[in-house]
Amino acid sequence: MKRNRSQAMVCRDGKLLLVEHFLFGRDFFNLPGGGIEAGETPEEAALRELKEETGVAGRILRPLAIEYKPDLESQIYTFLVEIPEDAVPVKGMDPELSPEEQTIIDVRWLALHEIAERDRAYLFGAGLMRVPAFHDEVLTWGDRVISYPGQEENRN
């Protein structure tokens, strides 16, 4: 089994704390997180990764999801985490990468409608629907058609 990963879902005022990465020629948003080190619990890893990538310390409220990734032969643990109200996240870094290899380009608070559907899809696997505010928001979407690249062409 390859290295398991752990991540932190931090919510404030209807927004999620996300880390913007640039990798493989594109940018994307993801939860703060990374690999679990030897002797470290998933909870400890989530809090360490949050601190490394956003500069803020947090406290685990509860687990949200454990997702098995067969292609990576690993698991991803997601925890709902709170940070102090006065905490100001900043762009951090991955200590395993050299300055030239860094992929983190920004840290932002984003509402669901500000997140690309491609990135939002990962949040559902991470347990987004187990956070009451986001669960309630998604229920307001009703039966609207979800866009999909090429969808218009397939309707004919």
mmCIF file of C-alpha atoms in Angstrom:
data_model
loop_
_atom_site.group_PDB
_atom_site.id
_atom_site.type_symbol
_atom_site.label_atom_id
_atom_site.label_comp_id
_atom_site.label_asym_id
_atom_site.label_seq_id
_atom_site.Cartn_x
_atom_site.Cartn_y
_atom_site.Cartn_z
ATOM 1 C CA MET A 1 0.000 0.000 0.000
ATOM 2 C CA LYS A 2 1.301 3.448 -0.853
ATOM 3 C CA ARG A 3 1.319 6.365 1.586
ATOM 4 C CA ASN A 4 -2.062 7.329 3.013
ATOM 5 C CA ARG A 5 -3.079 10.979 2.985
ATOM 6 C CA SER A 6 -4.985 13.235 5.331
ATOM 7 C CA GLN A 7 -6.724 16.574 4.794
ATOM 8 C CA ALA A 8 -8.537 19.326 6.669
ATOM 9 C CA MET A 9 -11.893 20.834 5.697
ATOM 10 C CA VAL A 10 -12.125 24.286 7.277
ATOM 11 C CA CYS A 11 -15.412 26.209 6.899
ATOM 12 C CA ARG A 12 -16.193 29.811 7.737
ATOM 13 C CA ASP A 13 -19.171 31.970 6.748
ATOM 14 C CA GLY A 14 -20.294 29.597 4.005
ATOM 15 C CA LYS A 15 -16.816 29.302 2.497
ATOM 16 C CA LEU A 16 -14.114 26.663 2.448
ATOM 17 C CA LEU A 17 -10.416 27.230 3.008
ATOM 18 C CA LEU A 18 -8.735 25.901 -0.131
ATOM 19 C CA VAL A 19 -5.182 25.708 -1.386
ATOM 20 C CA GLU A 20 -4.556 26.562 -5.040
ATOM 21 C CA HIS A 21 -1.926 24.407 -6.735
ATOM 22 C CA PHE A 22 -0.308 24.606 -10.157
ATOM 23 C CA LEU A 23 0.680 21.156 -11.356
ATOM 24 C CA PHE A 24 0.795 19.372 -14.703
ATOM 25 C CA GLY A 25 0.172 22.624 -16.567
ATOM 26 C CA ARG A 26 -3.055 23.606 -14.792
ATOM 27 C CA ASP A 27 -4.217 25.149 -11.574
ATOM 28 C CA PHE A 28 -6.725 23.570 -9.222
ATOM 29 C CA PHE A 29 -8.082 23.993 -5.700
ATOM 30 C CA ASN A 30 -7.847 21.341 -3.029
ATOM 31 C CA LEU A 31 -8.229 20.989 0.718
ATOM 32 C CA PRO A 32 -5.050 21.496 2.742
ATOM 33 C CA GLY A 33 -3.549 18.062 3.107
ATOM 34 C CA GLY A 34 -0.847 15.589 2.248
ATOM 35 C CA GLY A 35 0.891 12.372 3.136
ATOM 36 C CA ILE A 36 0.737 10.805 6.574
ATOM 37 C CA GLU A 37 4.243 10.376 7.984
ATOM 38 C CA ALA A 38 5.488 7.252 9.779
ATOM 39 C CA GLY A 39 4.241 7.190 13.383
ATOM 40 C CA GLU A 40 1.708 9.965 12.727
ATOM 41 C CA THR A 41 -2.063 9.580 13.109
ATOM 42 C CA PRO A 42 -4.367 10.806 10.332
ATOM 43 C CA GLU A 43 -5.580 13.545 12.707
ATOM 44 C CA GLU A 44 -2.029 14.728 13.421
ATOM 45 C CA ALA A 45 -1.246 14.727 9.689
ATOM 46 C CA ALA A 46 -4.321 16.816 8.832
ATOM 47 C CA LEU A 47 -3.374 19.463 11.404
ATOM 48 C CA ARG A 48 0.302 19.453 10.364
ATOM 49 C CA GLU A 49 -0.588 19.817 6.685
ATOM 50 C CA LEU A 50 -3.038 22.635 7.488
ATOM 51 C CA LYS A 51 -0.249 24.499 9.312
ATOM 52 C CA GLU A 52 2.324 23.875 6.553
ATOM 53 C CA GLU A 53 0.055 24.906 3.684
ATOM 54 C CA THR A 54 -1.929 27.772 5.248
ATOM 55 C CA GLY A 55 0.094 28.916 8.268
ATOM 56 C CA VAL A 56 -2.802 28.376 10.680
ATOM 57 C CA ALA A 57 -3.234 25.933 13.540
ATOM 58 C CA GLY A 58 -6.505 24.094 13.898
ATOM 59 C CA ARG A 59 -8.476 21.705 16.068
ATOM 60 C CA ILE A 60 -10.215 18.557 14.823
ATOM 61 C CA LEU A 61 -13.981 18.726 15.294
ATOM 62 C CA ARG A 62 -14.808 15.339 13.790
ATOM 63 C CA PRO A 63 -13.964 12.941 10.955
ATOM 64 C CA LEU A 64 -15.851 13.446 7.694
ATOM 65 C CA ALA A 65 -14.737 10.694 5.331
ATOM 66 C CA ILE A 66 -12.277 7.936 4.565
ATOM 67 C CA GLU A 67 -11.942 7.503 0.824
ATOM 68 C CA TYR A 68 -10.117 4.555 -0.720
ATOM 69 C CA LYS A 69 -8.165 5.394 -3.878
ATOM 70 C CA PRO A 70 -7.593 2.101 -5.735
ATOM 71 C CA ASP A 71 -5.346 3.750 -8.335
ATOM 72 C CA LEU A 72 -3.044 4.988 -5.562
ATOM 73 C CA GLU A 73 -3.566 1.951 -3.309
ATOM 74 C CA SER A 74 -4.122 4.318 -0.407
ATOM 75 C CA GLN A 75 -6.724 6.022 1.731
ATOM 76 C CA ILE A 76 -7.521 9.703 2.171
ATOM 77 C CA TYR A 77 -8.815 10.791 5.569
ATOM 78 C CA THR A 78 -10.789 14.039 5.794
ATOM 79 C CA PHE A 79 -11.507 15.883 9.035
ATOM 80 C CA LEU A 80 -13.697 18.866 9.800
ATOM 81 C CA VAL A 81 -11.332 21.346 11.447
ATOM 82 C CA GLU A 82 -11.883 24.689 13.132
ATOM 83 C CA ILE A 83 -9.374 27.508 13.273
ATOM 84 C CA PRO A 84 -9.443 30.616 15.490
ATOM 85 C CA GLU A 85 -11.771 33.374 14.231
ATOM 86 C CA ASP A 86 -8.880 35.811 14.010
ATOM 87 C CA ALA A 87 -6.604 33.396 12.090
ATOM 88 C CA VAL A 88 -5.494 34.708 8.702
ATOM 89 C CA PRO A 89 -4.412 31.944 6.318
ATOM 90 C CA VAL A 90 -1.364 32.605 4.147
ATOM 91 C CA LYS A 91 0.251 30.711 1.305
ATOM 92 C CA GLY A 92 2.468 28.044 2.793
ATOM 93 C CA MET A 93 4.712 25.449 1.257
ATOM 94 C CA ASP A 94 5.373 21.753 0.970
ATOM 95 C CA PRO A 95 8.528 21.047 3.016
ATOM 96 C CA GLU A 96 9.197 17.931 0.942
ATOM 97 C CA LEU A 97 9.719 20.049 -2.199
ATOM 98 C CA SER A 98 12.511 22.465 -3.057
ATOM 99 C CA PRO A 99 11.610 26.140 -3.665
ATOM 100 C CA GLU A 100 11.709 25.514 -7.431
ATOM 101 C CA GLU A 101 9.338 22.537 -7.138
ATOM 102 C CA GLN A 102 6.634 24.224 -5.033
ATOM 103 C CA THR A 103 3.112 23.771 -6.413
ATOM 104 C CA ILE A 104 1.153 25.956 -3.959
ATOM 105 C CA ILE A 105 0.338 29.305 -5.564
ATOM 106 C CA ASP A 106 -2.395 30.687 -3.296
ATOM 107 C CA VAL A 107 -4.725 30.074 -0.347
ATOM 108 C CA ARG A 108 -8.312 31.332 -0.504
ATOM 109 C CA TRP A 109 -11.717 31.189 1.136
ATOM 110 C CA LEU A 110 -14.208 30.156 -1.585
ATOM 111 C CA ALA A 111 -17.955 29.605 -1.654
ATOM 112 C CA LEU A 112 -19.239 26.566 -3.562
ATOM 113 C CA HIS A 113 -20.365 28.665 -6.533
ATOM 114 C CA GLU A 114 -16.810 30.056 -6.835
ATOM 115 C CA ILE A 115 -15.244 26.610 -7.166
ATOM 116 C CA ALA A 116 -14.968 24.948 -10.577
ATOM 117 C CA GLU A 117 -17.104 21.822 -10.887
ATOM 118 C CA ARG A 118 -13.957 19.797 -11.549
ATOM 119 C CA ASP A 119 -12.582 20.802 -8.126
ATOM 120 C CA ARG A 120 -15.960 20.694 -6.399
ATOM 121 C CA ALA A 121 -16.344 17.023 -7.345
ATOM 122 C CA TYR A 122 -13.431 16.115 -5.071
ATOM 123 C CA LEU A 123 -15.084 17.914 -2.166
ATOM 124 C CA PHE A 124 -18.119 15.631 -2.338
ATOM 125 C CA GLY A 125 -15.850 12.578 -1.963
ATOM 126 C CA ALA A 126 -14.176 14.301 0.978
ATOM 127 C CA GLY A 127 -17.446 14.510 2.910
ATOM 128 C CA LEU A 128 -18.738 17.964 2.000
ATOM 129 C CA MET A 129 -22.354 16.797 2.379
ATOM 130 C CA ARG A 130 -21.657 15.923 6.026
ATOM 131 C CA VAL A 131 -21.205 19.626 6.821
ATOM 132 C CA PRO A 132 -24.723 20.976 7.538
ATOM 133 C CA ALA A 133 -24.282 24.415 5.926
ATOM 134 C CA PHE A 134 -23.082 22.932 2.630
ATOM 135 C CA HIS A 135 -25.607 20.095 2.726
ATOM 136 C CA ASP A 136 -28.400 22.646 3.067
ATOM 137 C CA GLU A 137 -26.963 24.785 0.261
ATOM 138 C CA VAL A 138 -26.738 21.845 -2.143
ATOM 139 C CA LEU A 139 -30.362 20.935 -1.397
ATOM 140 C CA THR A 140 -31.400 24.391 -2.655
ATOM 141 C CA TRP A 141 -29.957 23.547 -6.079
ATOM 142 C CA GLY A 142 -33.052 21.481 -6.863
ATOM 143 C CA ASP A 143 -33.102 19.454 -10.069
ATOM 144 C CA ARG A 144 -31.025 21.804 -12.207
ATOM 145 C CA VAL A 145 -28.961 20.179 -14.909
ATOM 146 C CA ILE A 146 -25.316 19.924 -13.985
ATOM 147 C CA SER A 147 -23.032 21.070 -16.760
ATOM 148 C CA TYR A 148 -20.637 18.646 -18.320
ATOM 149 C CA PRO A 149 -18.110 19.323 -21.097
ATOM 150 C CA GLY A 150 -19.659 18.335 -24.421
ATOM 151 C CA GLN A 151 -23.118 17.983 -22.889
ATOM 152 C CA GLU A 152 -24.772 20.274 -25.440
ATOM 153 C CA GLU A 153 -23.452 18.124 -28.295
ATOM 154 C CA ASN A 154 -24.852 14.935 -26.709
ATOM 155 C CA ARG A 155 -28.412 16.266 -26.477
ATOM 156 C CA ASN A 156 -29.048 15.987 -30.240
#
